[in-house]
Short mmCIF file of C-alpha atoms in Angstrom, two decimals:
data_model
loop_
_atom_site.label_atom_id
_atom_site.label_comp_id
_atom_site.label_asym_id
_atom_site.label_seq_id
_atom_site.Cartn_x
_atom_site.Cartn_y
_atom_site.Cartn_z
CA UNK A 11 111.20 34.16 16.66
CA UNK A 12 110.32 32.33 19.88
CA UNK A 13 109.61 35.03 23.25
CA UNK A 14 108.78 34.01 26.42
CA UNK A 15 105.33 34.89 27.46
CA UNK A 16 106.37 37.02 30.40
CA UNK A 17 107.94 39.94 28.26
CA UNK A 18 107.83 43.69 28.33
CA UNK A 19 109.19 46.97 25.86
CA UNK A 20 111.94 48.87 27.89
CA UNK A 21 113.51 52.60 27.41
CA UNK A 22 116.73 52.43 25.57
CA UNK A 23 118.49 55.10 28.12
CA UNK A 24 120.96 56.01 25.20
CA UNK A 25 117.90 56.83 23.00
CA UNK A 26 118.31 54.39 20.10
CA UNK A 27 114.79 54.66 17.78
CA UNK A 28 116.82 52.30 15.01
CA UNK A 29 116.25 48.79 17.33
CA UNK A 30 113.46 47.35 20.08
CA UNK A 31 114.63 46.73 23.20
CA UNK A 32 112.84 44.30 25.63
CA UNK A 33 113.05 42.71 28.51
CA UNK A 34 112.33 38.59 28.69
CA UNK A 35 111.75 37.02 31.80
CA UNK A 36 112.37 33.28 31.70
CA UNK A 37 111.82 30.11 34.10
CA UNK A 38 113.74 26.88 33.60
CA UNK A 39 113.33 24.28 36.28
CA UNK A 40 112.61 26.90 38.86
CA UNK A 41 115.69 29.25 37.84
CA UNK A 42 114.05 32.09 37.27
CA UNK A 43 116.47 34.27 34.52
CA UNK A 44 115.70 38.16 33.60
CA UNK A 45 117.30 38.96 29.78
CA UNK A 46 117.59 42.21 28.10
CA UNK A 47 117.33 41.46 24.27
CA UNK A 48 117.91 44.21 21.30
CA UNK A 49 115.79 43.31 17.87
CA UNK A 50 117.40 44.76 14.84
CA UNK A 51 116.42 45.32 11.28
CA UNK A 52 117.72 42.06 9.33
CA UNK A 53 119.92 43.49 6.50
CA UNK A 54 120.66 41.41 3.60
CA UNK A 55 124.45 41.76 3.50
CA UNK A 56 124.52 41.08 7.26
CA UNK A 57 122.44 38.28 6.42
CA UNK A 58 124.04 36.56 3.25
CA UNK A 59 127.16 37.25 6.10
CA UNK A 60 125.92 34.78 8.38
CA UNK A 61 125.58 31.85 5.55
CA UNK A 62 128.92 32.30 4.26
CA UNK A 63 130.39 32.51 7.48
CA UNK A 64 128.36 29.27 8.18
CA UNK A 65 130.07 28.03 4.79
CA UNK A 66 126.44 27.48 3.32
CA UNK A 67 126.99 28.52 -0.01
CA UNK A 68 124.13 26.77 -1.55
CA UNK A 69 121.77 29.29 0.59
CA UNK A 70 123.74 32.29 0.15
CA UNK A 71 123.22 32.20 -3.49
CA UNK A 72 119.84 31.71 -3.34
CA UNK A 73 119.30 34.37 -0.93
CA UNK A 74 122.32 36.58 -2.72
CA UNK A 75 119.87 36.04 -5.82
CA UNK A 76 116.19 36.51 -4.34
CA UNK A 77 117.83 40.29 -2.58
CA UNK A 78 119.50 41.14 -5.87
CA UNK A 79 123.03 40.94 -4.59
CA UNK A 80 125.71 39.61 -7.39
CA UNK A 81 126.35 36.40 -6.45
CA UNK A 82 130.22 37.03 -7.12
CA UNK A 83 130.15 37.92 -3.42
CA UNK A 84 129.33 34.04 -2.80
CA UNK A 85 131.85 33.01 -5.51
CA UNK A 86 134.56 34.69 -3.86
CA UNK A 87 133.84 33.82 -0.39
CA UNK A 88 133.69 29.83 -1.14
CA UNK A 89 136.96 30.31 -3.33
CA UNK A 90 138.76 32.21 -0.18
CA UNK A 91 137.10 29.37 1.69
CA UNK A 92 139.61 26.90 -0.88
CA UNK A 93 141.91 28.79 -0.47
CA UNK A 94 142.24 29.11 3.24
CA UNK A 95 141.44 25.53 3.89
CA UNK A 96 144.00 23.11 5.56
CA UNK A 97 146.15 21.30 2.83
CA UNK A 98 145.96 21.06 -1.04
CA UNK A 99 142.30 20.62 -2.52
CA UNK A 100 141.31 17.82 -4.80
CA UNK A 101 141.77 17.58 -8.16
CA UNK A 102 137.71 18.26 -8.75
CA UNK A 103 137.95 21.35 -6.14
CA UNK A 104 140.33 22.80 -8.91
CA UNK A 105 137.43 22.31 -11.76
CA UNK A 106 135.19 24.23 -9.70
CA UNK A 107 137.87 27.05 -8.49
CA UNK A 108 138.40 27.40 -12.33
CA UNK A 109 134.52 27.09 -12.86
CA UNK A 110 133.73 30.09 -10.16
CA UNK A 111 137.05 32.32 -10.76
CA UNK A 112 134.80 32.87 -14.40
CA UNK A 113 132.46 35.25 -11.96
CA UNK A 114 134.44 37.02 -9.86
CA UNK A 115 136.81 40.16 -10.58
CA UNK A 116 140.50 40.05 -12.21
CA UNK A 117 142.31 40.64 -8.92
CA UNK A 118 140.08 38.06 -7.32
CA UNK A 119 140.82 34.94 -9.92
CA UNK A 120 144.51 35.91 -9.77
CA UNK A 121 144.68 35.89 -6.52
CA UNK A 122 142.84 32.71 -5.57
CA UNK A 123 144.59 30.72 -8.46
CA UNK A 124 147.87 31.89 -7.16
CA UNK A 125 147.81 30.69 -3.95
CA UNK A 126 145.16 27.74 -3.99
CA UNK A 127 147.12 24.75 -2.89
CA UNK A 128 146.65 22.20 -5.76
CA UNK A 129 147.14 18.32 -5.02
CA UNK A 130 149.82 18.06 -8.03
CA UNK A 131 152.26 19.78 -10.18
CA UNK A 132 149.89 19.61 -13.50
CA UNK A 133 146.88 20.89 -11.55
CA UNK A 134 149.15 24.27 -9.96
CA UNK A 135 150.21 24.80 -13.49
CA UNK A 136 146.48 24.78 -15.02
CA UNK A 137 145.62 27.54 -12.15
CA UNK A 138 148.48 29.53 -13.39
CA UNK A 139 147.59 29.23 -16.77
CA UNK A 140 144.38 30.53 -15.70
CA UNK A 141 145.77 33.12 -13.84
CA UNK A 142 148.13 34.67 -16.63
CA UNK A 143 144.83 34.88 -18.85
CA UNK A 144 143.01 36.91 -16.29
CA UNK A 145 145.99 39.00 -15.53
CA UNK A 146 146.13 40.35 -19.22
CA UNK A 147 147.81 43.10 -19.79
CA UNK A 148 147.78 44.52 -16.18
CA UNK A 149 151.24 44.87 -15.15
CA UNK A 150 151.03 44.60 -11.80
CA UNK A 151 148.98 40.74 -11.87
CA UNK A 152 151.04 39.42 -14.67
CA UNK A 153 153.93 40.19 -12.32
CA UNK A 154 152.55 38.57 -9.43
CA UNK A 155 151.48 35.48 -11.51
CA UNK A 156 155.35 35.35 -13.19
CA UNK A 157 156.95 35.39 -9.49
CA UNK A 158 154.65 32.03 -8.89
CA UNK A 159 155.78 30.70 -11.73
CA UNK A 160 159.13 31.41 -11.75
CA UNK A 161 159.01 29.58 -8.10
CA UNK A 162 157.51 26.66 -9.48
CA UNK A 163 160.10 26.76 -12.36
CA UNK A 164 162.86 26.95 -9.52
CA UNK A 165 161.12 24.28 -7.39
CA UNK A 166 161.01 21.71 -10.44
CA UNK A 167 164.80 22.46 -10.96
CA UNK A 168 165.78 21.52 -7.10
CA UNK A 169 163.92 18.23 -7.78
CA UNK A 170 161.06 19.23 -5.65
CA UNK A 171 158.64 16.43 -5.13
CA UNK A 172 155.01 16.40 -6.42
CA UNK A 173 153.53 16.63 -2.63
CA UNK A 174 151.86 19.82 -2.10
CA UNK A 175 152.93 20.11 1.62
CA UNK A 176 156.90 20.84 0.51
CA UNK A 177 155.66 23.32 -2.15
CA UNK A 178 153.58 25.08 0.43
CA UNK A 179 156.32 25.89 2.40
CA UNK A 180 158.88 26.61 -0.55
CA UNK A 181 156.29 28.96 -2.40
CA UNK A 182 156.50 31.07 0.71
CA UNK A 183 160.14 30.73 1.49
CA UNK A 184 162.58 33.02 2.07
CA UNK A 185 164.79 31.89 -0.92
CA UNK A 186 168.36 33.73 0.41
CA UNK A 187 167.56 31.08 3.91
CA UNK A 188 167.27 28.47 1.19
CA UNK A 189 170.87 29.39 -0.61
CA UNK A 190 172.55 29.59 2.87
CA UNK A 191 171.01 25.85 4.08
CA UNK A 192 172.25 24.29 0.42
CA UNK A 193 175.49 25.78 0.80
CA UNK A 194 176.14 24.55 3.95
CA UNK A 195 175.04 21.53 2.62
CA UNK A 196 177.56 21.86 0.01
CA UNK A 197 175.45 21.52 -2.41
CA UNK A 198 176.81 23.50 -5.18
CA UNK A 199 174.73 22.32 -7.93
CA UNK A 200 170.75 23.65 -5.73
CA UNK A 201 172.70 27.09 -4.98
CA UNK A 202 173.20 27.73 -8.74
CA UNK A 203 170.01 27.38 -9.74
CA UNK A 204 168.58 29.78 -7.16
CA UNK A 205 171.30 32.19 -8.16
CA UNK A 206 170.75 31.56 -11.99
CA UNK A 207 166.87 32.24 -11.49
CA UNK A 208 166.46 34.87 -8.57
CA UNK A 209 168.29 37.87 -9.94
CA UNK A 210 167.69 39.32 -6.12
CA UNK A 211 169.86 36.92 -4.54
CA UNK A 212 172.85 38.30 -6.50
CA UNK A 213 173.14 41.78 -3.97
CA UNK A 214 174.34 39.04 -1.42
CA UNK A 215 177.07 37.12 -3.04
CA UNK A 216 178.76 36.45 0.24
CA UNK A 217 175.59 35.20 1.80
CA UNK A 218 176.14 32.68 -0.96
CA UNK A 219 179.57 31.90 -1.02
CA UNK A 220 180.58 32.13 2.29
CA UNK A 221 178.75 29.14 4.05
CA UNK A 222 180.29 26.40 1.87
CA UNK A 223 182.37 23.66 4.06
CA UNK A 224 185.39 23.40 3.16
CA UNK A 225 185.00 20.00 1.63
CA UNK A 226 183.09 21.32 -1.00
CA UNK A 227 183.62 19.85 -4.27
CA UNK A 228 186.19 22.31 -5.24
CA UNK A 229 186.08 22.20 -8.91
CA UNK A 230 182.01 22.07 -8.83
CA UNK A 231 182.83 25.31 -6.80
CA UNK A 232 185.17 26.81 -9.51
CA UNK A 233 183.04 25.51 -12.05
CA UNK A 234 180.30 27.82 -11.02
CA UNK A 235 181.78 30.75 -9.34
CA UNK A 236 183.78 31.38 -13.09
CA UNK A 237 180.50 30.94 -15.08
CA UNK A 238 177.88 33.01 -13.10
CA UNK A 239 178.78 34.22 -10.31
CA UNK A 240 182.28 36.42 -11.25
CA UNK A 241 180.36 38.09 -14.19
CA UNK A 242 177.87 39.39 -12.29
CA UNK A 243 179.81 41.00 -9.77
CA UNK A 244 179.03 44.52 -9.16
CA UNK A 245 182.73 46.96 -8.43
CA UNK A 246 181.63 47.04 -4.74
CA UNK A 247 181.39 43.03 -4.25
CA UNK A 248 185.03 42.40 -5.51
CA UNK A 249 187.29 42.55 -2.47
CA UNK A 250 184.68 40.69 0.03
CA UNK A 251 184.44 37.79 -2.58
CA UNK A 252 189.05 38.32 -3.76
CA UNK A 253 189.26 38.25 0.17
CA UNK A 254 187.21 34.67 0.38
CA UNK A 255 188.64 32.92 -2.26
CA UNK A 256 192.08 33.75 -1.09
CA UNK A 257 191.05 32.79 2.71
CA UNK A 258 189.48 29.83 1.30
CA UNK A 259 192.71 28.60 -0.99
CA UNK A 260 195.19 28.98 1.95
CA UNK A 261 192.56 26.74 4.17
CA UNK A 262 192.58 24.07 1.80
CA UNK A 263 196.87 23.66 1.61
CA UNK A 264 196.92 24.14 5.16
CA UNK A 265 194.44 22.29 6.61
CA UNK A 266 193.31 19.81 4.20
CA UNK A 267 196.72 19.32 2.45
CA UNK A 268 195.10 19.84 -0.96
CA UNK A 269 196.83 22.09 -2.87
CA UNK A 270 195.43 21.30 -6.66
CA UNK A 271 191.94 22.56 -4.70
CA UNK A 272 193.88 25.31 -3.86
CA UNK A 273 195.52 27.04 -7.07
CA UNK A 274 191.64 25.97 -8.63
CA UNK A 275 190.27 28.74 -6.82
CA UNK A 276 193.14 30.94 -7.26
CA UNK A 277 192.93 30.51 -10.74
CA UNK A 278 189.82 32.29 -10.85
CA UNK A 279 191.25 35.66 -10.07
CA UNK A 280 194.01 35.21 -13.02
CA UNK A 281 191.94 35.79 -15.61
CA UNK A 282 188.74 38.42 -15.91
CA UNK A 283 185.70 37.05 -15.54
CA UNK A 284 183.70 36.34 -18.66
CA UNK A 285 180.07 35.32 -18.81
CA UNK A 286 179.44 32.13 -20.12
CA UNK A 287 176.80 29.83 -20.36
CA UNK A 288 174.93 28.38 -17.20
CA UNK A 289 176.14 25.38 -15.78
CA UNK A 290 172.92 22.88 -15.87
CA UNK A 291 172.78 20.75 -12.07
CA UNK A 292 174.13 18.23 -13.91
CA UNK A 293 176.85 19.51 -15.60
CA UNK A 294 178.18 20.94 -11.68
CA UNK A 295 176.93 17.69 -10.24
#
């Protein structure tokens, strides 16, 4: 450490033994500048903090290594690094997230693997993989790796594209916004498989029903509310979804002039709701 010649100890007033404080007196082209400085003791962890801040990982294992500090500390830093870092990764960044998640905690390797932003479908579904193997048996991580998954599952089944930008964003989603924009897209078919996957959506069956135009594919509509959503009505969601479907049949005769729409829906509350297998998009395309 550099100190300008013209330098001097001062008296810490608060009476601080654990640092040196001086006072440096400096001249640059005849500006003459008086600075109070503090020295402290260098300690390692504050140290190794200032390379991985600095994102030099290649020193802060060297040094985590020479001061006897486990270098999962620099493992897990880069990997938040990954993680953290503006759009997906490459494909050879996910080799060596898999090659460091080896040395870090449980927690740790679930966590990064769940939410590193791969550049395609097969490379998200190798850090999963991963990810359910480090989970084990905990309850708790194998839960949090199964939500991922079952969001990949459901993004797969809307036809998401293989650009990790979109899945960023649906990964994250709020998935009852997502059942309100398909339905008042119409789109009967998307809805069903959020509802068929996402148990949780089911407490707001009117949230789903209620935003369909009413040029919805009627029997698409029918088609779906009689296989899944009728049989897993609670007591309590009865009259709000009876009181739709009858608001819904007299709008179509009335102001549509489509009466065979019409008795369709009405149909639906002649006979009890049974479950029966789930309509595939296809099948309620």
């Amino acid at each position: 450490m550099d100190v300008a010649a013209h330098s001097w100890l001062a008296q810490d007033a608060q009476g601080d033994v654990t640092t040196v404080l001086f006072a440096e007196g400096v001249a640059d082209a005849g500006v003459q500048r008086l600075f109070l400085r503090r020295l402290h003791e260098a300690v390692p962890m504050e140290r190794l903090d200032h390379f991985l801040r600095a994102s030099r990982f290649a020193e802060a294992l060297a040094f985590a290594d020479a001061h006897g500090i486990s270098a999962a500390v620099v493992y897990h830093r880069r990997l938040t690094a990954m993680v953290q870092s503006d759009g997906a990764v490459s494909e050879s960044a996910v080799d060596v997230a898999l090659e460091l998640a080896q040395h870090i905690e449980d927690e740790d390797a679930v966590d990064v693997c769940t939410r590193l932003l791969a550049p395609s479908l097969n490379d998200t579904i190798r850090l999963l993989a991963y990810a359910r193997r480090r989970a084990g048996a905990e309850n708790r991580l194998r839960k949090r790796v199964e939500d991922v998954e079952r969001r990949l599952g459901t993004w797969s089944a809307l036809g998401g594209q293989d650009r990790d930008s979109a899945w960023a964003e649906f990964r994250v989603a709020d998935l009852a916004a997502n059942v309100r924009a398909y339905a008042a897209q119409g789109d009967v078919a998307r809805v069903a498989v959020l509802w068929r996957r996402h148990a949780g959506l089911r407490r707001d069956v009117a949230g789903a029903v209620q935003g369909f135009p009413l040029d919805t594919d009627s029997a698409a509509l029918a088609a779906w509310l009689r296989a899944e959503v009728l049989p897993t009505l609670q007591p309590a969601q009865w009259p709000a979804v009876v009181a739709w479907i009858e608001q819904r049949a007299r709008a179509l005769e009335a102001r549509l002039q489509r009466p065979a729409d019409a008795l369709q829906l009405v149909a639906l509350l002649d006979h009890p709701a049974q479950p029966a297998p789930a309509l595939t998009p296809q099948q309620l395309v």
